[in-house]
mmCIF file of C-alpha atoms in Angstrom:
data_model
loop_
_atom_site.group_PDB
_atom_site.id
_atom_site.type_symbol
_atom_site.label_atom_id
_atom_site.label_comp_id
_atom_site.label_asym_id
_atom_site.label_seq_id
_atom_site.Cartn_x
_atom_site.Cartn_y
_atom_site.Cartn_z
ATOM 1 C CA MET A 1 -12.039 -20.801 3.022
ATOM 2 C CA GLY A 2 -10.390 -16.722 2.602
ATOM 3 C CA LYS A 3 -6.949 -18.096 4.513
ATOM 4 C CA ARG A 4 -6.680 -21.162 1.908
ATOM 5 C CA ALA A 5 -7.308 -18.913 -0.749
ATOM 6 C CA TYR A 6 -5.079 -16.532 -0.425
ATOM 7 C CA ARG A 7 -2.086 -19.279 0.565
ATOM 8 C CA PHE A 8 -3.076 -21.095 -3.142
ATOM 9 C CA ALA A 9 -3.346 -17.566 -4.844
ATOM 10 C CA GLY A 10 -0.041 -16.675 -2.820
ATOM 11 C CA GLY A 11 2.156 -19.834 -4.637
ATOM 12 C CA MET A 12 0.430 -19.708 -8.067
ATOM 13 C CA ILE A 13 1.724 -16.246 -8.293
ATOM 14 C CA ARG A 14 5.459 -16.646 -6.964
ATOM 15 C CA ALA A 15 5.427 -20.434 -9.326
ATOM 16 C CA PHE A 16 4.153 -18.219 -12.412
ATOM 17 C CA SER A 17 5.451 -15.290 -12.660
ATOM 18 C CA HIS A 18 9.153 -13.503 -12.062
ATOM 19 C CA ARG A 19 10.607 -13.774 -9.306
ATOM 20 C CA MET A 20 10.844 -10.608 -7.493
ATOM 21 C CA LYS A 21 14.688 -9.317 -5.083
ATOM 22 C CA THR A 22 14.906 -6.631 -2.925
ATOM 23 C CA GLU A 23 17.217 -4.402 -2.596
ATOM 24 C CA TRP A 24 17.497 -1.897 0.446
ATOM 25 C CA GLU A 25 19.339 1.295 0.334
ATOM 26 C CA THR A 26 20.391 0.751 4.282
ATOM 27 C CA PRO A 27 20.419 -2.486 6.356
ATOM 28 C CA PHE A 28 16.211 -3.078 7.833
ATOM 29 C CA GLU A 29 16.279 -2.339 11.142
ATOM 30 C CA GLU A 30 13.209 -4.860 13.067
ATOM 31 C CA GLY A 31 10.640 -3.375 14.435
ATOM 32 C CA PRO A 32 7.341 -1.736 13.936
ATOM 33 C CA CYS A 33 7.587 0.345 10.729
ATOM 34 C CA VAL A 34 5.139 1.465 7.602
ATOM 35 C CA PHE A 35 5.936 0.993 4.323
ATOM 36 C CA VAL A 36 5.278 3.065 1.696
ATOM 37 C CA VAL A 37 4.975 1.843 -2.049
ATOM 38 C CA ASN A 38 4.117 2.985 -5.357
ATOM 39 C CA ASN A 39 0.561 1.460 -6.784
ATOM 40 C CA VAL A 40 1.655 -0.140 -10.149
ATOM 41 C CA GLY A 41 -1.587 -0.314 -11.007
ATOM 42 C CA PHE A 42 -3.303 -3.232 -9.112
ATOM 43 C CA MET A 43 -0.433 -5.531 -9.137
ATOM 44 C CA GLY A 44 1.422 -3.339 -6.358
ATOM 45 C CA PRO A 45 -0.587 -4.946 -3.806
ATOM 46 C CA ILE A 46 -0.108 -8.310 -5.410
ATOM 47 C CA GLU A 47 3.546 -8.200 -5.277
ATOM 48 C CA MET A 48 4.038 -6.674 -2.151
ATOM 49 C CA CYS A 49 1.691 -8.896 -0.516
ATOM 50 C CA PHE A 50 3.407 -12.203 -2.227
ATOM 51 C CA LYS A 51 6.838 -11.438 -3.425
ATOM 52 C CA PHE A 52 8.691 -8.899 -0.868
ATOM 53 C CA ALA A 53 11.261 -10.219 1.492
ATOM 54 C CA ARG A 54 9.285 -8.710 4.364
ATOM 55 C CA ARG A 55 6.020 -9.855 3.609
ATOM 56 C CA GLY A 56 5.401 -11.894 6.804
ATOM 57 C CA MET A 57 4.722 -9.053 8.850
ATOM 58 C CA CYS A 58 3.673 -6.716 6.393
ATOM 59 C CA HIS A 59 -0.605 -6.065 6.914
ATOM 60 C CA PRO A 60 -1.327 -3.992 3.576
ATOM 61 C CA TRP A 61 -3.981 -1.401 4.073
ATOM 62 C CA ILE A 62 -7.394 -2.288 0.940
ATOM 63 C CA ASN A 63 -9.703 0.104 0.185
ATOM 64 C CA GLU A 64 -13.039 -1.877 1.537
ATOM 65 C CA GLU A 65 -14.712 -1.514 -1.823
ATOM 66 C CA LEU A 66 -12.076 -4.473 -3.073
ATOM 67 C CA LEU A 67 -13.733 -6.344 -0.311
ATOM 68 C CA SER A 68 -16.919 -6.591 -1.746
ATOM 69 C CA ALA A 69 -18.836 -8.227 -5.208
ATOM 70 C CA LYS A 70 -21.045 -5.458 -5.964
ATOM 71 C CA LYS A 71 -18.412 -2.350 -5.119
ATOM 72 C CA ILE A 72 -14.902 -4.028 -6.707
ATOM 73 C CA PRO A 73 -17.013 -2.811 -10.856
ATOM 74 C CA ALA A 74 -17.016 0.559 -9.872
ATOM 75 C CA TYR A 75 -13.967 0.926 -8.094
ATOM 76 C CA ALA A 76 -12.077 -0.912 -10.758
ATOM 77 C CA ARG A 77 -12.603 1.713 -14.063
ATOM 78 C CA LYS A 78 -12.076 4.799 -11.023
ATOM 79 C CA ASP A 79 -8.797 3.058 -10.144
ATOM 80 C CA CYS A 80 -7.628 3.066 -13.962
ATOM 81 C CA TRP A 81 -6.635 -0.292 -14.163
ATOM 82 C CA TRP A 82 -6.707 -0.466 -17.269
ATOM 83 C CA LYS A 83 -5.585 2.802 -20.323
ATOM 84 C CA PRO A 84 -8.765 4.296 -20.973
ATOM 85 C CA HIS A 85 -8.334 5.169 -24.527
ATOM 86 C CA THR A 86 -6.577 2.083 -25.898
ATOM 87 C CA PHE A 87 -8.228 0.079 -28.529
ATOM 88 C CA PHE A 88 -9.065 -3.164 -26.200
ATOM 89 C CA ALA A 89 -10.329 -0.806 -23.223
ATOM 90 C CA PRO A 90 -14.483 -1.620 -24.324
ATOM 91 C CA VAL A 91 -13.329 -5.293 -24.072
ATOM 92 C CA LEU A 92 -11.729 -4.560 -20.539
ATOM 93 C CA ASN A 93 -14.359 -2.788 -19.333
ATOM 94 C CA VAL A 94 -17.065 -5.066 -19.546
ATOM 95 C CA THR A 95 -15.057 -8.027 -18.379
ATOM 96 C CA VAL A 96 -12.378 -7.305 -16.304
ATOM 97 C CA PRO A 97 -14.421 -5.380 -13.508
ATOM 98 C CA TYR A 98 -16.654 -8.294 -13.037
ATOM 99 C CA LEU A 99 -13.900 -11.172 -13.244
ATOM 100 C CA ALA A 100 -12.575 -9.204 -10.149
ATOM 101 C CA ALA A 101 -15.588 -8.864 -8.620
ATOM 102 C CA ALA A 102 -16.014 -13.138 -8.285
ATOM 103 C CA LEU A 103 -12.133 -13.574 -7.608
ATOM 104 C CA ILE A 104 -10.653 -11.118 -5.591
ATOM 105 C CA PRO A 105 -12.352 -10.214 -2.417
ATOM 106 C CA PRO A 106 -12.026 -14.305 -1.869
ATOM 107 C CA VAL A 107 -8.657 -13.963 -1.664
ATOM 108 C CA LEU A 108 -7.672 -10.798 0.397
ATOM 109 C CA LYS A 109 -10.854 -11.557 2.922
ATOM 110 C CA GLY A 110 -7.847 -14.521 3.467
ATOM 111 C CA SER A 111 -4.875 -11.786 3.848
ATOM 112 C CA PRO A 112 -4.176 -10.304 6.899
ATOM 113 C CA TYR A 113 -5.373 -6.993 5.819
ATOM 114 C CA VAL A 114 -5.892 -3.497 7.411
ATOM 115 C CA PRO A 115 -10.200 -1.934 5.250
ATOM 116 C CA VAL A 116 -9.496 1.259 4.517
ATOM 117 C CA TYR A 117 -12.724 3.184 4.943
ATOM 118 C CA HIS A 118 -13.563 7.400 3.089
ATOM 119 C CA ASP A 119 -15.495 8.377 5.837
ATOM 120 C CA GLN A 120 -15.504 8.757 9.957
ATOM 121 C CA ARG A 121 -15.131 4.849 9.984
ATOM 122 C CA ILE A 122 -11.456 5.779 8.842
ATOM 123 C CA MET A 123 -10.572 5.851 13.019
ATOM 124 C CA LEU A 124 -10.656 2.017 12.448
ATOM 125 C CA THR A 125 -8.237 1.696 9.957
ATOM 126 C CA LEU A 126 -6.050 3.737 12.491
ATOM 127 C CA ARG A 127 -6.657 1.903 15.532
ATOM 128 C CA GLU A 128 -5.689 -0.896 13.883
ATOM 129 C CA SER A 129 -2.748 -0.412 11.947
ATOM 130 C CA ILE A 130 -1.620 1.110 16.003
ATOM 131 C CA ARG A 131 -2.444 -2.377 17.309
ATOM 132 C CA ILE A 132 -0.697 -4.067 14.583
ATOM 133 C CA LEU A 133 2.564 -1.441 14.960
ATOM 134 C CA GLN A 134 2.434 -2.608 18.702
ATOM 135 C CA ARG A 135 3.152 -6.041 17.467
ATOM 136 C CA ASP A 136 6.541 -5.039 16.081
ATOM 137 C CA GLU A 137 4.755 -5.482 12.933
ATOM 138 C CA ALA A 138 4.429 -3.183 9.801
ATOM 139 C CA VAL A 139 1.640 -1.398 8.137
ATOM 140 C CA VAL A 140 1.992 -1.326 3.964
ATOM 141 C CA VAL A 141 0.525 1.739 2.467
ATOM 142 C CA PHE A 142 -0.276 2.544 -1.048
ATOM 143 C CA PRO A 143 -0.848 6.619 -1.415
ATOM 144 C CA GLU A 144 -0.565 7.396 -4.733
ATOM 145 C CA ILE A 145 -2.817 9.752 -6.206
ATOM 146 C CA PRO A 146 -3.932 9.175 -9.880
ATOM 147 C CA ASN A 147 -2.696 11.876 -12.104
ATOM 148 C CA ALA A 148 -1.523 14.454 -9.108
ATOM 149 C CA ARG A 149 1.861 13.726 -10.259
ATOM 150 C CA LEU A 150 0.813 15.905 -12.923
ATOM 151 C CA THR A 151 0.024 19.204 -10.771
ATOM 152 C CA ARG A 152 2.268 18.674 -7.753
ATOM 153 C CA PRO A 153 5.667 17.615 -6.193
ATOM 154 C CA GLU A 154 4.415 15.525 -3.482
ATOM 155 C CA TRP A 155 1.464 13.571 -5.418
ATOM 156 C CA ILE A 156 0.856 11.227 -2.587
ATOM 157 C CA SER A 157 -2.965 11.326 -0.274
ATOM 158 C CA THR A 158 -1.027 12.192 3.288
ATOM 159 C CA GLY A 159 -4.073 12.090 5.731
ATOM 160 C CA TRP A 160 -2.624 8.345 6.642
ATOM 161 C CA MET A 161 0.675 10.186 8.536
ATOM 162 C CA ARG A 162 -1.252 10.687 11.438
ATOM 163 C CA LEU A 163 -0.259 7.573 12.543
ATOM 164 C CA GLY A 164 2.905 9.017 12.969
ATOM 165 C CA GLU A 165 0.670 11.188 15.387
ATOM 166 C CA MET A 166 -0.924 8.337 17.131
ATOM 167 C CA TRP A 167 1.702 5.713 17.372
ATOM 168 C CA TYR A 168 3.522 8.380 19.663
ATOM 169 C CA ARG A 169 0.959 9.421 21.953
ATOM 170 C CA ASN A 170 0.304 5.544 22.518
ATOM 171 C CA CYS A 171 3.915 4.416 22.450
ATOM 172 C CA GLY A 172 6.104 6.996 23.032
ATOM 173 C CA ARG A 173 8.244 6.316 19.769
ATOM 174 C CA ALA A 174 8.801 7.793 16.724
ATOM 175 C CA LEU A 175 7.449 6.152 13.525
ATOM 176 C CA LYS A 176 9.543 4.418 10.562
ATOM 177 C CA MET A 177 8.821 4.716 7.291
ATOM 178 C CA TYR A 178 9.951 2.920 4.223
ATOM 179 C CA PRO A 179 9.585 4.294 1.015
ATOM 180 C CA VAL A 180 9.443 1.776 -1.448
ATOM 181 C CA HIS A 181 9.450 1.942 -5.400
ATOM 182 C CA ILE A 182 8.764 -1.076 -6.809
ATOM 183 C CA ASP A 183 10.296 -1.977 -10.198
ATOM 184 C CA ARG A 184 8.186 -4.762 -12.246
ATOM 185 C CA LYS A 185 10.627 -4.314 -15.333
ATOM 186 C CA LYS A 186 13.334 -4.815 -13.140
ATOM 187 C CA HIS A 187 11.662 -7.355 -10.792
ATOM 188 C CA VAL A 188 13.033 -5.295 -7.893
ATOM 189 C CA PHE A 189 11.552 -3.583 -4.913
ATOM 190 C CA ARG A 190 13.681 -0.524 -4.464
ATOM 191 C CA VAL A 191 13.765 0.679 -0.229
ATOM 192 C CA ALA A 192 14.820 3.674 0.231
ATOM 193 C CA ALA A 193 16.637 4.910 3.789
ATOM 194 C CA PRO A 194 13.924 5.511 5.975
ATOM 195 C CA VAL A 195 11.703 8.704 6.651
ATOM 196 C CA TRP A 196 10.915 9.465 9.703
ATOM 197 C CA TYR A 197 7.856 11.296 11.702
ATOM 198 C CA ASP A 198 9.149 14.144 13.814
ATOM 199 C CA PRO A 199 6.831 13.861 17.192
ATOM 200 C CA SER A 200 8.041 17.725 18.700
ATOM 201 C CA ARG A 201 6.325 19.215 15.620
ATOM 202 C CA ARG A 202 3.207 19.769 14.619
ATOM 203 C CA PHE A 203 1.792 17.510 11.533
ATOM 204 C CA SER A 204 0.944 20.355 9.613
ATOM 205 C CA GLU A 205 4.530 21.581 10.166
ATOM 206 C CA GLN A 206 5.818 18.321 8.445
ATOM 207 C CA GLU A 207 2.866 17.393 6.265
ATOM 208 C CA LYS A 208 4.296 18.233 3.050
ATOM 209 C CA GLU A 209 8.223 17.874 3.960
ATOM 210 C CA LEU A 210 7.182 14.495 5.097
ATOM 211 C CA ALA A 211 5.700 14.062 1.608
ATOM 212 C CA ARG A 212 7.793 15.123 -0.659
ATOM 213 C CA ALA A 213 10.386 12.650 0.896
ATOM 214 C CA LEU A 214 8.521 9.783 1.022
ATOM 215 C CA THR A 215 7.599 10.437 -2.599
ATOM 216 C CA LYS A 216 11.012 11.035 -4.010
ATOM 217 C CA GLY A 217 12.143 7.529 -1.911
ATOM 218 C CA MET A 218 8.830 5.849 -3.663
ATOM 219 C CA HIS A 219 10.386 7.186 -7.540
ATOM 220 C CA ARG A 220 14.328 6.706 -7.032
#
């Protein structure tokens, strides 16, 4: 049921919304990678899953709250799916979260997702991601931190970058990460040149450097 719902949703979205083209700063090189993408609210993951040129190899990280009808209403409000001070905010606040709770989990559970946990179970997320990379496929992360861009130049979360460390320990190769900017006004995925995790350096030594490079690529 889940996979049928996911395929149906993808077909409907592609049929009744704008097509998106993909522009690469450098030619795409086959092999395992991470696509690091700006959120664009809840639409970012939808666009990547259903319209991105390489979607067939992509496994999006999805917060486990989005897989639970009970947890989605609180998550939608926390994640700022709409501007809280607009005229229609009171109406959206009592309608959108519950519609989302009914519709989103059945669709997402049919996708090739990786569940993201924010407690000790994060190791399950990382290990599943490594298994995906070992199949020469891609993981998709949406690391933006709401409102952080106002206070720091590298306004993305960084814990997921430990995938580079784990990948090297498992496979002896450096991990490449493609920053992706979703431009919904011009209907384009802009994929910047890959940023490489440097296995010769400690994670702490390159964490901010990687964050700045990826942030810049996501918003070029």
